[in-house]
Amino acid sequence: MNPATGEQVGAVSVDSAGDVAAAVARIRGNQPAWEALGFKGRRYWLNQLRDWLLDNSDLIADTLKAESGKVRAEATIETPYLADQINFYGAKAEKFIGEQKIRPSSLLSASRKLRLQYRPHPVVGLISPWNFPLVLSMGDAIPALMAGAAVIMKPSEVTPLGLNEIVDAWRNEIGGPDVITVVNGGAETATALIDHSDYVGFTGSDVTGKKVMARAAETLTPVSLELGGKDPMVVLEGANLERAANAGAWGSMLNSGQMCISVERVYVEDGIYDEFVNRLTAKVDALEQGVDGDTAACDVGAMTMLSQLEKVEKQVDDAVAAGARVLTGGKRGKGPGQWFEPTVLVDCRPEMSVMEDETFGPVVTVTRVADEEEAIRLANDSRYGLCASVFGPRGRAERVARRIEAGAVNVNDIIFNMLAPSLPMGGWKESGIGYRNGEYGIRKYCRSEAIVSARTLLPSEILWYPYTEQRHKAVSAVTRFIGGRGRRRFR
Ligand code: NAD
């Protein structure tokens, strides 16, 4: 269903647990040949995918726009993101997970040749949300594929079409090896995927993330969890207020606020509070909300899920009933379609749901603080810790940034960490476990295997049978020497 118009745009059939088992068995059978292609061979196929994505980005953007209710400007950013991921991991995978020689740490280990190889979990299962349907599915599949894994993806049941188009193209237009597949459905399909995969990458809410981890624990399947956030933004005296207000407006309303790293709480030092609030409110008030065509005429799109719209509405209504003030927006927009007006709230208290729970909608709260200590305390007063931003004179802002409890902090900037594939991105606290991007973003899909080779010339057999008195004395002398040397060296 197109959330901006209420019209049906397509249909997919739901895959049963049996369908998931069969799909996993199929790609599992093809995975060894994919791994055997090596980095170069796998990069060749992913480059074909990149070229197809770039050649078909308008087609894909149309699908994303229709299934999610995004505005055009936001529907067009997903395919370049995927292309960037392919370029990054295509170039870096071997450096990150190629075989490594390990330096011996002592005389004892110097008697062996030590190496470490990384082998992929054969089948990686990915479960994704609806807010960035390709970035959070295919985007995470790219490093897994570069690592040599086969990948099964379950997109959100609300936005399955774009990903299905890409997997169809991989199969039918690109002719790539049958190591990428997609299954459709809700919780039941996802549960079967967890049961049959060797590694599960989940992106979604903290509530579902905990269920995923519990299910995966039954088969001791490793997981990474990219969950929700309640991102704070701190504005210090001396900040460029125009830049901070622009960042606050974009960072909170981007994708209708349906973004894990959306700015939801702004803390502003007393002396600049009024001016910041006026500027931010004027900017949010001026945003154009609606359905655009082929030109990027609108700023803010629809709410993708009705239940999410209802949650946002309840948070705002409850806050207002408890004394919060709406400076702009504050209510549903007119249908057809699912809309919530871009909203600025002030006079919120920490115990309100709009301050404690993830909103995931076009709502930003602004709170006055006495100084940076109060800003840091309130910013950290959350069960989430995904991302944050700090605006102010660089030295002071960076000092504050280092004290914020979050997986990433942008200084005089917003959301940018997500666009730097070389930087790991992951949540602290209930925002998740593990990381995407960077070195860890591919290594997580691998198991490490230590390869230890004896050097024949050295007397390595001294430790083995038979235990004679002479050998025992020799071993004791060697171990005393190693231990004693350590004691002298590392005081
Ligand atoms: P959700 O948790 O409701 O659903 C996510 C996925 O889990 C969907 O594919 C859904 O079908 C599946 N699912 C549902 N029940 C399941 C179960 N019992 N077991 C396994 N899978 C199940 O989340 P959503 O509403 O689709 O997405 C919004 C959430 O995603 C927000 O909390 C947002 O912050 C989070 N998110 C996080 C990141 C990140 O990188 N940290 C990025 C985007 C979105």
Coordinates of C-alpha atoms and ligand atoms in Angstrom, one line a residue:
M1 CA 0.0 0.0 0.0
N2 CA 1.2 3.5 -0.8
P3 CA 1.1 5.3 2.6
A4 CA 1.0 8.6 0.9
T5 CA -2.1 7.8 -1.2
G6 CA -3.7 4.8 0.3
E7 CA -3.6 2.9 -3.0
Q8 CA -2.3 -0.7 -3.4
V9 CA 1.0 -0.8 -5.3
G10 CA 1.7 -4.5 -5.4
A11 CA 1.5 -7.9 -3.7
V12 CA 3.9 -10.6 -2.6
S13 CA 3.1 -14.0 -1.3
V14 CA 4.1 -15.0 2.3
D15 CA 6.7 -17.6 2.6
S16 CA 6.1 -20.4 5.1
A17 CA 8.7 -21.9 7.4
G18 CA 9.0 -24.8 4.9
D19 CA 9.7 -22.3 2.1
V20 CA 12.4 -20.7 4.2
A21 CA 14.1 -24.0 5.0
A22 CA 14.1 -24.9 1.2
A23 CA 15.5 -21.5 0.3
V24 CA 18.3 -21.8 2.8
A25 CA 19.1 -25.4 1.7
R26 CA 19.4 -24.2 -1.9
I27 CA 21.8 -21.3 -1.2
R28 CA 23.7 -23.3 1.3
G29 CA 24.4 -25.8 -1.5
N30 CA 25.8 -23.0 -3.7
Q31 CA 27.8 -21.2 -1.0
P32 CA 31.1 -23.3 -1.3
A33 CA 31.5 -22.4 -4.9
W34 CA 30.8 -18.7 -4.2
E35 CA 33.4 -18.7 -1.4
A36 CA 35.8 -20.5 -3.8
L37 CA 35.6 -17.6 -6.3
G38 CA 37.8 -15.6 -4.0
F39 CA 37.8 -11.9 -3.4
K40 CA 38.3 -11.1 -7.1
G41 CA 35.6 -13.3 -8.4
R42 CA 33.1 -12.2 -5.8
R43 CA 34.0 -8.5 -6.5
Y44 CA 33.3 -9.1 -10.2
W45 CA 29.7 -10.1 -9.5
L46 CA 29.1 -7.4 -7.0
N47 CA 30.4 -4.8 -9.5
Q48 CA 27.8 -6.2 -11.9
L49 CA 25.1 -5.6 -9.3
R50 CA 26.5 -2.0 -8.6
D51 CA 26.3 -1.2 -12.3
W52 CA 22.7 -2.5 -12.6
L53 CA 21.7 -0.5 -9.5
L54 CA 23.2 2.7 -10.9
D55 CA 21.6 2.1 -14.3
N56 CA 18.2 1.4 -12.7
S57 CA 18.2 3.9 -9.8
D58 CA 15.1 5.8 -11.1
L59 CA 13.1 2.6 -11.4
I60 CA 14.1 1.5 -7.9
A61 CA 13.4 5.0 -6.4
D62 CA 9.9 4.8 -7.9
T63 CA 9.2 1.5 -6.2
L64 CA 10.6 2.8 -2.8
K65 CA 8.6 6.0 -3.1
A66 CA 5.4 4.1 -3.8
E67 CA 5.8 1.4 -1.1
S68 CA 7.1 3.7 1.7
G69 CA 5.5 7.1 1.0
K70 CA 8.9 8.8 1.0
V71 CA 9.6 12.0 -1.0
R72 CA 11.6 11.7 -4.1
A73 CA 14.8 13.2 -2.7
E74 CA 14.9 10.5 0.0
A75 CA 13.9 7.6 -2.3
T76 CA 16.9 8.3 -4.5
I77 CA 19.6 8.0 -1.9
E78 CA 19.5 4.2 -1.3
T79 CA 21.0 2.9 -4.6
P80 CA 24.1 5.2 -4.4
Y81 CA 24.5 4.0 -0.8
L82 CA 24.6 0.4 -2.0
A83 CA 27.0 1.3 -4.8
D84 CA 29.3 3.0 -2.3
Q85 CA 29.2 -0.1 0.0
I86 CA 30.1 -2.3 -3.0
N87 CA 33.0 -0.1 -3.9
F88 CA 34.2 0.1 -0.3
Y89 CA 34.0 -3.6 0.6
G90 CA 35.2 -4.6 -2.9
A91 CA 38.3 -2.6 -2.3
K92 CA 38.9 -3.5 1.4
A93 CA 37.5 -7.0 2.0
E94 CA 40.8 -8.7 1.5
K95 CA 42.6 -6.3 3.8
F96 CA 40.0 -6.8 6.5
I97 CA 39.5 -10.6 6.3
G98 CA 42.4 -11.9 4.2
E99 CA 44.7 -14.4 5.9
Q100 CA 47.0 -12.8 8.4
K101 CA 50.4 -13.8 9.7
I102 CA 50.5 -13.5 13.5
R103 CA 53.7 -12.4 15.2
P104 CA 54.6 -14.8 18.0
S105 CA 54.5 -13.2 21.5
S106 CA 57.2 -15.3 23.2
L107 CA 59.9 -17.8 22.6
L108 CA 57.5 -20.6 23.1
S109 CA 55.1 -19.5 20.3
A110 CA 58.1 -18.6 18.1
S111 CA 58.6 -22.3 17.7
R112 CA 55.5 -22.4 15.5
K113 CA 54.2 -20.5 12.4
L114 CA 51.0 -18.7 13.4
R115 CA 48.3 -17.6 10.9
L116 CA 44.7 -16.6 11.1
Q117 CA 42.1 -17.1 8.4
Y118 CA 38.6 -15.9 8.3
R119 CA 35.9 -18.2 6.9
P120 CA 32.3 -17.0 6.4
H121 CA 29.3 -18.2 8.3
P122 CA 27.9 -20.1 5.3
V123 CA 24.4 -18.7 5.4
V124 CA 23.8 -15.2 6.7
G125 CA 20.1 -14.3 7.4
L126 CA 19.1 -10.6 7.5
I127 CA 15.8 -9.3 8.9
S128 CA 15.1 -5.6 8.1
P129 CA 12.7 -2.8 8.9
W130 CA 10.7 -0.6 6.5
N131 CA 12.4 2.9 6.9
F132 CA 15.3 2.3 4.5
P133 CA 14.2 -0.9 2.8
L134 CA 17.4 -1.4 0.7
V135 CA 20.2 0.2 2.9
L136 CA 19.2 -2.1 5.8
S137 CA 18.9 -5.3 3.8
M138 CA 21.0 -5.3 0.7
G139 CA 23.4 -2.8 2.3
D140 CA 24.2 -5.4 5.0
A141 CA 24.3 -8.2 2.5
I142 CA 27.1 -6.7 0.5
P143 CA 29.9 -7.3 3.1
A144 CA 28.5 -10.8 3.9
L145 CA 28.6 -11.6 0.2
M146 CA 32.2 -10.2 -0.1
A147 CA 33.1 -12.4 2.8
G148 CA 31.9 -15.5 0.9
A149 CA 28.6 -16.1 2.6
A150 CA 25.3 -16.9 0.9
V151 CA 22.6 -14.5 2.1
I152 CA 18.9 -14.8 2.8
M153 CA 16.9 -11.6 3.4
K154 CA 13.5 -10.9 4.9
P155 CA 12.4 -7.4 4.2
S156 CA 9.7 -5.7 6.3
E157 CA 6.3 -7.0 5.3
V158 CA 5.3 -3.3 4.8
T159 CA 8.1 -2.6 2.1
P160 CA 9.1 -5.8 0.4
L161 CA 8.9 -4.6 -3.3
G162 CA 12.2 -2.8 -3.9
L163 CA 14.4 -5.6 -2.5
N164 CA 12.4 -8.3 -4.4
E165 CA 13.1 -6.3 -7.6
I166 CA 16.8 -6.3 -6.9
V167 CA 17.0 -10.0 -6.1
D168 CA 15.0 -10.7 -9.3
A169 CA 17.5 -8.6 -11.3
W170 CA 20.5 -10.4 -9.7
R171 CA 19.0 -13.7 -10.9
N172 CA 17.4 -12.9 -14.2
E173 CA 19.2 -9.9 -15.6
I174 CA 22.7 -10.0 -14.1
G175 CA 22.7 -13.8 -14.0
G176 CA 24.6 -13.9 -10.7
P177 CA 25.3 -17.1 -8.8
D178 CA 22.3 -18.3 -6.8
V179 CA 23.6 -17.2 -3.4
I180 CA 21.2 -14.3 -2.7
T181 CA 17.6 -14.9 -1.9
V182 CA 14.6 -13.2 -0.4
V183 CA 11.7 -14.5 1.6
N184 CA 8.6 -12.5 2.4
G185 CA 6.4 -12.4 5.4
G186 CA 6.2 -11.3 9.1
A187 CA 7.3 -12.7 12.4
E188 CA 6.7 -16.4 11.4
T189 CA 8.9 -16.2 8.3
A190 CA 11.6 -14.3 10.3
T191 CA 11.6 -16.9 13.0
A192 CA 12.2 -19.6 10.5
L193 CA 15.0 -17.6 9.0
I194 CA 16.6 -17.4 12.4
D195 CA 16.3 -21.1 12.9
H196 CA 18.0 -22.0 9.6
S197 CA 20.7 -19.3 9.3
D198 CA 24.2 -19.6 10.7
Y199 CA 24.4 -15.9 11.6
V200 CA 21.5 -13.4 12.0
G201 CA 21.8 -9.7 11.3
F202 CA 18.7 -7.9 12.6
T203 CA 17.7 -4.3 12.2
G204 CA 14.5 -3.1 13.8
S205 CA 13.0 -2.2 17.2
D206 CA 14.5 -3.1 20.5
V207 CA 11.3 -5.1 21.4
T208 CA 11.7 -7.4 18.4
G209 CA 15.5 -7.4 18.7
K210 CA 15.2 -9.1 22.2
K211 CA 12.9 -11.7 20.7
V212 CA 15.4 -12.4 17.9
M213 CA 18.3 -12.8 20.4
A214 CA 16.2 -15.2 22.5
R215 CA 15.3 -17.3 19.5
A216 CA 18.8 -17.4 18.2
A217 CA 20.1 -18.4 21.6
E218 CA 18.2 -21.7 21.1
T219 CA 20.6 -22.7 18.4
L220 CA 23.5 -20.7 19.7
T221 CA 23.4 -18.6 16.5
P222 CA 25.4 -15.4 16.7
V223 CA 23.5 -12.2 16.1
S224 CA 24.1 -8.5 15.5
L225 CA 21.3 -6.2 16.5
E226 CA 20.9 -2.7 15.1
L227 CA 18.0 -1.3 17.2
G228 CA 16.2 2.0 18.0
G229 CA 17.5 5.3 19.3
K230 CA 16.4 8.5 21.0
D231 CA 19.2 10.6 19.7
P232 CA 20.2 13.8 21.6
M233 CA 21.6 16.9 20.0
V234 CA 23.4 19.4 22.3
V235 CA 23.7 23.1 21.3
L236 CA 26.3 25.0 23.2
E237 CA 26.8 28.8 23.5
G238 CA 29.0 30.0 20.7
A239 CA 27.5 27.5 18.2
N240 CA 26.7 28.7 14.7
L241 CA 22.9 28.8 15.4
E242 CA 21.9 29.0 11.7
R243 CA 23.8 25.8 11.0
A244 CA 22.6 24.1 14.2
A245 CA 18.9 25.0 13.4
N246 CA 19.3 23.7 9.9
A247 CA 20.8 20.5 11.2
G248 CA 18.1 20.1 13.8
A249 CA 15.4 20.5 11.2
W250 CA 16.9 18.1 8.7
G251 CA 18.1 15.6 11.3
S252 CA 14.7 15.4 13.0
M253 CA 12.4 15.4 9.9
L254 CA 14.5 13.4 7.4
N255 CA 12.4 10.5 6.2
S256 CA 9.6 11.9 8.3
G257 CA 11.6 11.3 11.4
Q258 CA 11.4 7.6 10.7
M259 CA 15.1 7.1 11.1
C260 CA 17.0 5.2 13.8
I261 CA 19.5 8.1 14.1
S262 CA 16.8 10.8 13.9
V263 CA 17.3 13.8 16.3
E264 CA 14.5 13.4 18.9
R265 CA 15.8 15.4 21.9
V266 CA 17.6 18.8 21.6
Y267 CA 19.3 20.3 24.7
V268 CA 20.2 24.0 24.3
E269 CA 22.2 26.2 26.7
D270 CA 20.2 28.9 28.4
G271 CA 21.7 32.0 26.7
I272 CA 20.9 30.9 23.2
Y273 CA 17.8 28.8 23.8
D274 CA 15.2 31.4 22.6
E275 CA 17.0 32.2 19.4
F276 CA 17.6 28.6 18.6
V277 CA 14.0 27.6 19.2
N278 CA 12.7 30.5 17.0
R279 CA 15.0 29.6 14.2
L280 CA 14.3 25.8 14.4
T281 CA 10.5 26.4 14.6
A282 CA 10.6 28.7 11.5
K283 CA 12.5 26.1 9.5
V284 CA 10.3 23.2 10.5
D285 CA 7.2 25.3 9.9
A286 CA 8.4 26.1 6.3
L287 CA 8.8 22.5 5.3
E288 CA 6.7 21.3 2.4
Q289 CA 4.9 18.0 3.3
G290 CA 3.2 15.9 0.6
V291 CA 3.5 13.7 -2.5
D292 CA 5.9 14.8 -5.1
G293 CA 6.2 13.6 -8.7
D294 CA 9.4 13.3 -10.7
T295 CA 10.8 16.5 -9.3
A296 CA 11.9 16.8 -5.7
A297 CA 9.1 19.3 -4.8
C298 CA 8.4 18.1 -1.3
D299 CA 10.6 17.9 1.9
V300 CA 8.6 15.6 4.1
G301 CA 6.7 12.5 3.1
A302 CA 4.1 10.2 4.7
M303 CA 4.3 7.9 7.7
T304 CA 4.9 4.5 6.4
M305 CA 3.0 2.5 9.0
L306 CA -0.4 3.3 10.4
S307 CA 0.5 1.8 13.8
Q308 CA 3.6 4.1 13.9
L309 CA 1.5 7.1 13.1
E310 CA -0.9 6.2 16.0
K311 CA 2.1 5.9 18.4
V312 CA 3.5 9.3 17.4
E313 CA 0.1 10.9 17.8
K314 CA -0.3 9.4 21.3
Q315 CA 3.1 10.5 22.4
V316 CA 2.4 14.1 21.3
D317 CA -1.1 14.1 22.8
D318 CA 0.0 12.7 26.1
A319 CA 2.9 15.2 26.3
V320 CA 0.5 18.1 25.6
A321 CA -1.9 16.9 28.2
A322 CA 0.9 16.9 30.7
G323 CA 2.0 20.4 29.9
A324 CA 4.2 20.4 26.8
R325 CA 3.7 23.1 24.2
V326 CA 3.4 22.6 20.4
L327 CA 5.3 25.4 18.5
T328 CA 4.4 24.0 15.1
G329 CA 2.6 20.9 13.8
G330 CA 1.3 18.6 16.5
K331 CA -1.4 16.7 14.7
R332 CA -2.3 14.4 11.9
G333 CA -2.3 15.8 8.4
K334 CA -5.3 15.4 6.0
G335 CA -5.7 12.2 4.1
P336 CA -5.8 10.3 1.9
G337 CA -2.7 8.7 3.2
Q338 CA -1.0 8.6 6.5
W339 CA 0.4 12.0 7.6
F340 CA 1.7 13.7 10.7
E341 CA 2.7 17.3 10.6
P342 CA 6.3 18.2 11.3
T343 CA 6.3 19.1 15.0
V344 CA 8.4 21.1 17.4
L345 CA 7.6 20.5 21.1
V346 CA 8.9 22.4 24.1
D347 CA 8.4 22.3 27.9
C348 CA 8.7 18.5 27.9
R349 CA 9.7 16.7 31.1
P350 CA 12.1 13.7 31.2
E351 CA 9.4 11.3 32.4
M352 CA 7.1 11.9 29.4
S353 CA 7.0 9.1 26.8
V354 CA 8.0 11.5 24.1
M355 CA 11.3 12.0 26.0
E356 CA 11.8 8.4 27.1
D357 CA 10.6 6.2 24.2
E358 CA 11.6 6.2 20.6
T359 CA 9.2 8.4 18.6
F360 CA 10.2 7.5 15.1
G361 CA 8.2 10.3 13.5
P362 CA 8.4 13.9 12.5
V363 CA 8.6 15.3 16.1
V364 CA 11.5 17.0 17.8
T365 CA 11.6 18.2 21.4
V366 CA 13.7 21.1 22.6
T367 CA 14.8 21.5 26.3
R368 CA 16.6 24.4 28.0
V369 CA 19.7 23.5 30.1
A370 CA 21.8 25.6 32.4
D371 CA 25.2 24.4 31.2
E372 CA 27.1 21.6 29.4
E373 CA 27.1 19.4 32.5
E374 CA 23.3 19.4 32.6
A375 CA 23.2 18.8 28.8
I376 CA 25.5 15.8 29.1
R377 CA 23.6 14.4 32.0
L378 CA 20.2 14.6 30.2
A379 CA 21.6 13.5 26.9
N380 CA 22.9 10.3 28.6
D381 CA 19.7 9.8 30.6
S382 CA 18.3 7.3 28.2
R383 CA 18.2 3.5 27.8
Y384 CA 19.3 4.1 24.2
G385 CA 22.7 5.1 22.9
L386 CA 22.7 5.0 19.1
C387 CA 24.0 8.4 17.8
A388 CA 24.2 12.0 19.0
S389 CA 25.4 15.4 17.8
V390 CA 27.0 18.4 19.5
F391 CA 27.1 22.0 18.1
G392 CA 29.4 24.6 19.5
P393 CA 33.0 25.9 19.4
R394 CA 34.9 22.9 18.1
G395 CA 37.2 22.2 21.1
R396 CA 34.4 22.4 23.6
A397 CA 32.0 20.6 21.4
E398 CA 34.4 17.7 20.9
R399 CA 35.1 17.5 24.7
V400 CA 31.3 17.2 25.3
A401 CA 31.0 14.7 22.4
R402 CA 33.5 12.4 24.1
R403 CA 31.3 12.2 27.2
I404 CA 28.1 11.3 25.3
E405 CA 27.1 7.6 25.6
A406 CA 26.5 6.7 22.0
G407 CA 27.9 4.6 19.2
A408 CA 28.7 7.8 17.1
V409 CA 28.7 11.5 17.8
N410 CA 28.8 14.1 15.1
V411 CA 30.3 17.5 16.0
N412 CA 28.9 20.5 14.2
D413 CA 27.4 18.0 11.9
I414 CA 24.5 15.6 11.7
I415 CA 23.9 11.9 10.7
F416 CA 27.1 12.0 8.7
N417 CA 28.6 8.9 10.3
M418 CA 26.1 6.8 8.5
L419 CA 27.6 8.0 5.2
A420 CA 31.2 7.0 6.0
P421 CA 31.4 3.2 5.3
S422 CA 34.9 3.0 6.8
L423 CA 33.5 3.9 10.3
P424 CA 31.7 1.3 12.4
M425 CA 28.2 2.1 13.3
G426 CA 26.4 0.4 16.2
G427 CA 24.4 1.2 19.3
W428 CA 25.3 1.3 23.0
K429 CA 22.9 0.2 25.7
E430 CA 19.5 -1.0 24.3
S431 CA 20.3 0.4 20.9
G432 CA 22.0 -2.8 19.9
I433 CA 24.9 -5.3 19.8
G434 CA 27.5 -5.3 17.2
Y435 CA 28.3 -2.9 14.3
R436 CA 27.7 -2.4 10.6
N437 CA 30.3 -0.8 8.3
G438 CA 34.1 -0.6 8.7
E439 CA 36.3 -3.6 9.4
Y440 CA 34.0 -5.1 11.9
G441 CA 31.1 -4.8 9.5
I442 CA 32.6 -7.7 7.4
R443 CA 34.5 -9.6 10.1
K444 CA 31.3 -10.2 12.0
Y445 CA 30.1 -12.5 9.2
C446 CA 33.2 -14.7 9.6
R447 CA 34.5 -17.3 12.0
S448 CA 38.2 -17.0 12.7
E449 CA 40.4 -20.1 12.3
A450 CA 43.9 -20.2 13.8
I451 CA 46.4 -22.2 11.7
V452 CA 49.4 -23.3 13.7
S453 CA 52.2 -25.0 11.9
A454 CA 55.2 -26.6 13.6
R455 CA 58.7 -25.5 12.4
T456 CA 60.5 -28.8 12.0
L457 CA 63.9 -27.5 13.0
L458 CA 62.9 -26.4 16.5
P459 CA 62.6 -28.9 19.4
S460 CA 58.8 -28.5 19.6
E461 CA 58.3 -32.1 20.7
I462 CA 59.8 -31.4 24.0
L463 CA 56.3 -30.9 25.5
W464 CA 55.1 -34.3 24.3
Y465 CA 55.3 -37.9 25.6
P466 CA 57.2 -39.6 26.9
Y467 CA 57.4 -37.6 30.2
T468 CA 60.9 -38.3 31.3
E469 CA 62.6 -36.6 34.2
Q470 CA 65.1 -35.0 31.9
R471 CA 62.3 -33.6 29.7
H472 CA 60.4 -32.4 32.7
K473 CA 63.5 -30.4 33.9
A474 CA 64.0 -29.0 30.4
V475 CA 60.4 -27.8 30.1
S476 CA 60.4 -26.4 33.6
A477 CA 63.6 -24.4 32.8
V478 CA 62.0 -23.1 29.6
T479 CA 58.7 -22.1 31.2
R480 CA 60.6 -20.5 34.1
F481 CA 62.7 -18.6 31.6
I482 CA 59.6 -17.3 29.7
G483 CA 57.7 -16.4 32.9
G484 CA 60.7 -14.7 34.5
R485 CA 61.5 -12.7 31.3
G486 CA 57.9 -11.5 31.3
R487 CA 58.2 -10.5 35.0
R488 CA 61.4 -8.5 34.2
R489 CA 60.0 -6.9 31.1
F490 CA 56.5 -5.9 32.1
R491 CA 56.9 -4.2 35.5
Ligands
NAD1 P1 10.2 -4.1 13.9 O1 11.1 -4.6 15.0 O2 8.8 -4.1 14.1 O3 10.4 -5.1 12.6 C1 11.7 -5.3 12.1 C2 11.7 -6.6 11.3 O4 11.5 -7.7 12.3 C3 10.6 -6.8 10.3 O5 11.1 -7.4 9.1 C4 9.6 -7.7 11.0 O6 8.8 -8.5 10.1 C5 10.5 -8.6 11.8 N1 9.8 -9.2 12.9 C6 8.7 -9.0 13.5 N2 8.5 -9.8 14.5 C7 9.5 -10.6 14.6 C8 9.9 -11.7 15.5 N3 9.1 -12.1 16.5 N4 11.1 -12.3 15.2 C9 11.9 -11.9 14.2 N5 11.6 -10.9 13.4 C10 10.4 -10.3 13.6 O7 10.8 -2.7 13.4 P2 10.2 -1.8 12.3 O8 9.0 -1.1 12.8 O9 10.1 -2.5 11.0 O10 11.4 -0.7 12.2 C11 11.5 0.4 13.0 C12 12.6 0.2 14.1 O11 13.8 -0.1 13.5 C13 12.8 1.4 14.9 O12 12.9 1.0 16.3 C14 14.2 1.9 14.4 O13 14.9 2.7 15.3 C15 14.8 0.6 14.1 N6 16.0 0.8 13.1 C16 17.2 0.7 13.6 C17 18.3 0.9 12.7 C18 19.7 0.8 13.2 O14 20.6 0.8 12.4 N7 20.0 0.8 14.5 C19 18.1 1.3 11.4 C20 16.7 1.5 11.0 C21 15.7 1.2 11.9

